[in-house]
Amino acid sequence: MRLAVIFLYFASSCQTVLFVKGGAGVGRAPASVFGELGQNVTLPCHDLAANVTPALTQWFKDGTNLIKRNHSSELKPVPGHLTILDNGSLVIVGLMTIDDGLYECQCSSKDISKVHNHTGVILQIVSSPDDVTLDISPAQKLPNGTLYVPNGTTVHFKCTTPSVSYPSQTLSWILEWANSSRSTLVSGNGTLVQFEDLNISPTYQGEHMCLVENTLSKKQMGKTLQLLVYYPPERNPQCSWREQNDSSIITFICSWLGGYPAPTLQWEDLASGGGAVFNSTDDTVEVTLNRSLLSDGQELRCQGKHVVMSDGEEKFCHLTLKTPYPEGEPLVTVVEGSNVTLTCTEKQSVPPAKTIWQRTVAHLDVKPSAKYVISDLGPTFSLTIVNITKEDEGTYFCRSENPVAARELEIYLTVKSSVSYTGGIVGMFLSILILGVGICIGMAAYSNRHRICLGYRFGFMTEERNDVLNLVDSEDEEIFQDAVPQLPVLSNGHSTTLVEIHRIPSSDHEDQENTQGSQENRDAIIVAE
Ligand SMILES: *[C@@H]1O[C@H](CO)[C@@H](O)[C@H](O)[C@H]1NC(C)=O
Ligand SMILES: *[C@@H]1O[C@H](CO)[C@@H](O)[C@H](O)[C@H]1NC(C)=O
Ligand SMILES: *[C@@H]1O[C@H](CO)[C@@H](O)[C@H](O)[C@H]1NC(C)=O
Ligand SMILES: *[C@@H]1O[C@H](CO)[C@@H](O)[C@H](O)[C@H]1NC(C)=O
Ligand SMILES: *[C@@H]1O[C@H](CO)[C@@H](O)[C@H](O)[C@H]1NC(C)=O
Ligand SMILES: *[C@@H]1O[C@H](CO)[C@@H](O)[C@H](O)[C@H]1NC(C)=O
Ligand SMILES: *[C@@H]1O[C@H](CO)[C@@H](O)[C@H](O)[C@H]1NC(C)=O
Ligand SMILES: *[C@@H]1O[C@H](CO)[C@@H](O)[C@H](O)[C@H]1NC(C)=O
Ligand SMILES: *[C@@H]1O[C@H](CO)[C@@H](O)[C@H](O)[C@H]1NC(C)=O
Ligand SMILES: *[C@@H]1O[C@H](CO)[C@@H](O)[C@H](O)[C@H]1NC(C)=O
Ligand SMILES: *[C@@H]1O[C@H](CO)[C@@H](O)[C@H](O)[C@H]1NC(C)=O
Ligand SMILES: *[C@@H]1O[C@H](CO)[C@@H](O)[C@H](O)[C@H]1NC(C)=O
C-alpha cells in the first residue's frame, strides 16, 4: 500500500530572500519539503495575511519564472501539472523526479506597488520504502508466528524489498535482544541483504528486524520476526530423592536442567508394566510414593524429551529400589568389665536406609551416652558398649529402614565373667604345655636322662627331685593371671607369652612345710604362638 503522507518541514519565514542552492544563503535556509514521487504537493506562499487575496502571484523555480497568476482576471486556472491556488499556494500534481528544486513565490497585493518577497522552499522528490520481506530458513513456526531453530544448525537470513526508493536507500538486518540492546548484523544499499550462520547459537535469539530507510527523507519501513534458538540440556536427566519425615514416604525427583525451552519429563514405573506415573513440562518433576507402591527390585525411570531432539531419541535416568540388608556377626561374647563394639554394615539399600541400634526384645532405641558410643562410618555402623556388666547381656538389633522396608540384624551378646574367661586362657596354655612337656619327656628319655630340654638349669637337677610343671588350674587363677603378661612382639612377628613354671621338690607331697619355705624356684619358658 502506498502511503500518501508527505513530510513537510517548514522553517516558516518570509523574510529570507536570498538563497543559493547548495551553498550558504544570507539569513535562514529555506524549508525543505519532500514530495513523494507520483503524489501531489502544495507549496504555500507565506507572508500573506489570512484571507488576503493577492493580486498577482508568481512562482520561480531555481530562479526562473515558472508560472504566474493574475488573481484579478476572471479566468480560473486550468488544473495541470502546476496550479496556483487563490491564496497563492502552488500545487504540483503527479510529482516527477525533475520537479525537485528551489521554489520561490512572489506575490503582490491589490496595491501593486507593494511587492512581497517570499521564502523559497526546497522541494525534494523522494520515493519511500515500500515493503520488505523477511525470511529465516530453515525454521519451524510456532502457533503465534514466532520461529524457532535448533542450536548448532545452519540458518539463512534474507531480507528483500520489491523496489528501490528514490534517490537511494539502506537495507539493514537488525537484531534486538531481550535486554533491548540492538545490533546491526548486515546492511546494504540494494534491494537484498542476506547472511548465513553455519552453527547458530542462542545469541541469535531475539527480534529480527529488516529495516529499509530512504537515505534522503529518512523514512523507514520495517518488519520483525521473533526467532528462538532451542537447545536440549547437555547432560542426561538426574534422578534423585528426598526423604520425608515419615520414613515410609519418599519423593523421587527428576531434573533435566539447562535446556530451552523446558523439556517434558515422565516418571515411569517399569515394574507396573511401564506405565507413566507422572508427566511434566517443567525441567524438574517430583513424585511422592508411599511404601505400598514400592517393592524390592522395582525400577523407576525418568524419561526426558525435548522438542529439538529427534523422535526416537530419548534421555533418561533410573533407580532400582533395594530393601535394606544389615549384615554382621550375630553372636558376640565378651568379658565383663571390658568394652565391646558391635558392628553392622548396610551396603545395598536404595534409597539409603536410616540405621539405628536397638536393644532388648522390647526394641528400645540406643541413645548415645557414656555407656553407648555410636559411630557411623559410611556403610559400617558400630555400637560400642563401655564397661560391660552382666546386665548388658542380651539381644541387640541393628535396624535399617528405607521407604521400601525395614530390616533388622539381631545380635546376641553373651557376657562372661572374668573367671570363666581366665579359665579359657588357662585351658589353652595347658594344652600347649602338655604337648611341650610330652615332647620334652620323650626327648629326655631318648637322649639324656640328666638333661631336660626346658633349660640348662634343669641340667643341674638331681635325680631325686621330680620336676613338675605346676600348671595353674582354675583355683589359682589369680597367681596365673599376674604371671602371664603379654610380652612385646618379637622381631619375627610372633607374640610371646611368659609362662611360669613352679618347680617343686619330690618331698613336697610328704612335707607341706618345706613347700612353703625355700624350695620354690621359678623358671621361665618362652612359648611362641
Ligand atoms: C492529485 O491531484 C489530482 C488532481 O487534483 C487528483 O485527481 C489526485 O487524486 C490527487 N492525488 C492524490 C494522491 O491526492
Ligand atoms: C490583471 O488583470 C486585470 C484585468 O484583466 C488587468 O486590469 C491588470 O492590469 C492585470 N494585472 C497585471 C499585473 O497584469
Ligand atoms: C491555501 O489554500 C489551500 C486550499 O484552499 C490550502 O490547503 C492551504 O493551506 C492554503 N495555504 C495557506 C498558506 O493558507
Ligand atoms: C524582493 O526581491 C527582489 C529581487 O529578488 C529585490 O530586488 C527586492 O529588494 C526585494 N524586496 C524586499 C522588500 O526584500
Ligand atoms: C510465541 O510463543 C513462544 C512460545 O510459546 C513465546 O516464547 C514467545 O514469546 C511468543 N511470542 C510472541 C510474540 O507472543
Ligand atoms: C549450541 O551449539 C554449540 C555447537 O553446536 C555448542 O557449542 C553450544 O554449547 C550450544 N549451546 C547450548 C546452550 O547448548
Ligand atoms: C544484551 O544481550 C546480548 C546477547 O545476549 C549481549 O551480547 C549484550 O552485551 C547485552 N547488552 C547489554 C547492554 O547487556
Ligand atoms: C551502494 O554502496 C556501494 C558501496 O558501498 C556503492 O559503490 C554504490 O554506489 C552504492 N549504490 C547506491 C545506489 O547508492
Ligand atoms: C518434618 O519435620 C520438621 C522438623 O521436625 C518439621 O519442621 C516439618 O514441618 C515436618 N514436615 C512435615 C511435612 O511434616
Ligand atoms: C503421561 O503421558 C503419556 C503420553 O505421553 C500418557 O500415556 C500418560 O497417560 C500420561 N500420564 C499421566 C499420569 O498424565
Ligand atoms: C573402654 O572405653 C572407655 C571409653 O571409651 C575407655 O575410657 C576405656 O579405657 C575402655 N576400656 C578398655 C578396657 O578398653
Ligand atoms: C565399670 O562398672 C563397674 C560396676 O558398675 C564400676 O564399679 C566401675 O567403676 C566401672 N568402671 C568404669 C571405668 O567405668
Short mmCIF file of N, CA and C in Angstrom, two decimals, residues 7 63 189 332 335:
data_model
loop_
_atom_site.label_atom_id
_atom_site.label_comp_id
_atom_site.label_asym_id
_atom_site.label_seq_id
_atom_site.Cartn_x
_atom_site.Cartn_y
_atom_site.Cartn_z
N PHE A 7 5.94 14.62 3.94
CA PHE A 7 6.57 15.26 5.08
C PHE A 7 6.97 16.67 4.70
N GLY A 63 15.18 30.07 -9.69
CA GLY A 63 15.44 31.42 -10.17
C GLY A 63 14.74 31.77 -11.47
N ASN A 189 22.86 -1.18 0.33
CA ASN A 189 22.08 -0.12 -0.31
C ASN A 189 21.24 -0.64 -1.46
N VAL A 332 28.06 -62.52 69.79
CA VAL A 332 29.26 -61.85 70.29
C VAL A 332 29.41 -62.23 71.76
N VAL A 335 33.93 -60.30 77.79
CA VAL A 335 34.24 -60.47 79.21
C VAL A 335 33.77 -59.25 79.98
#
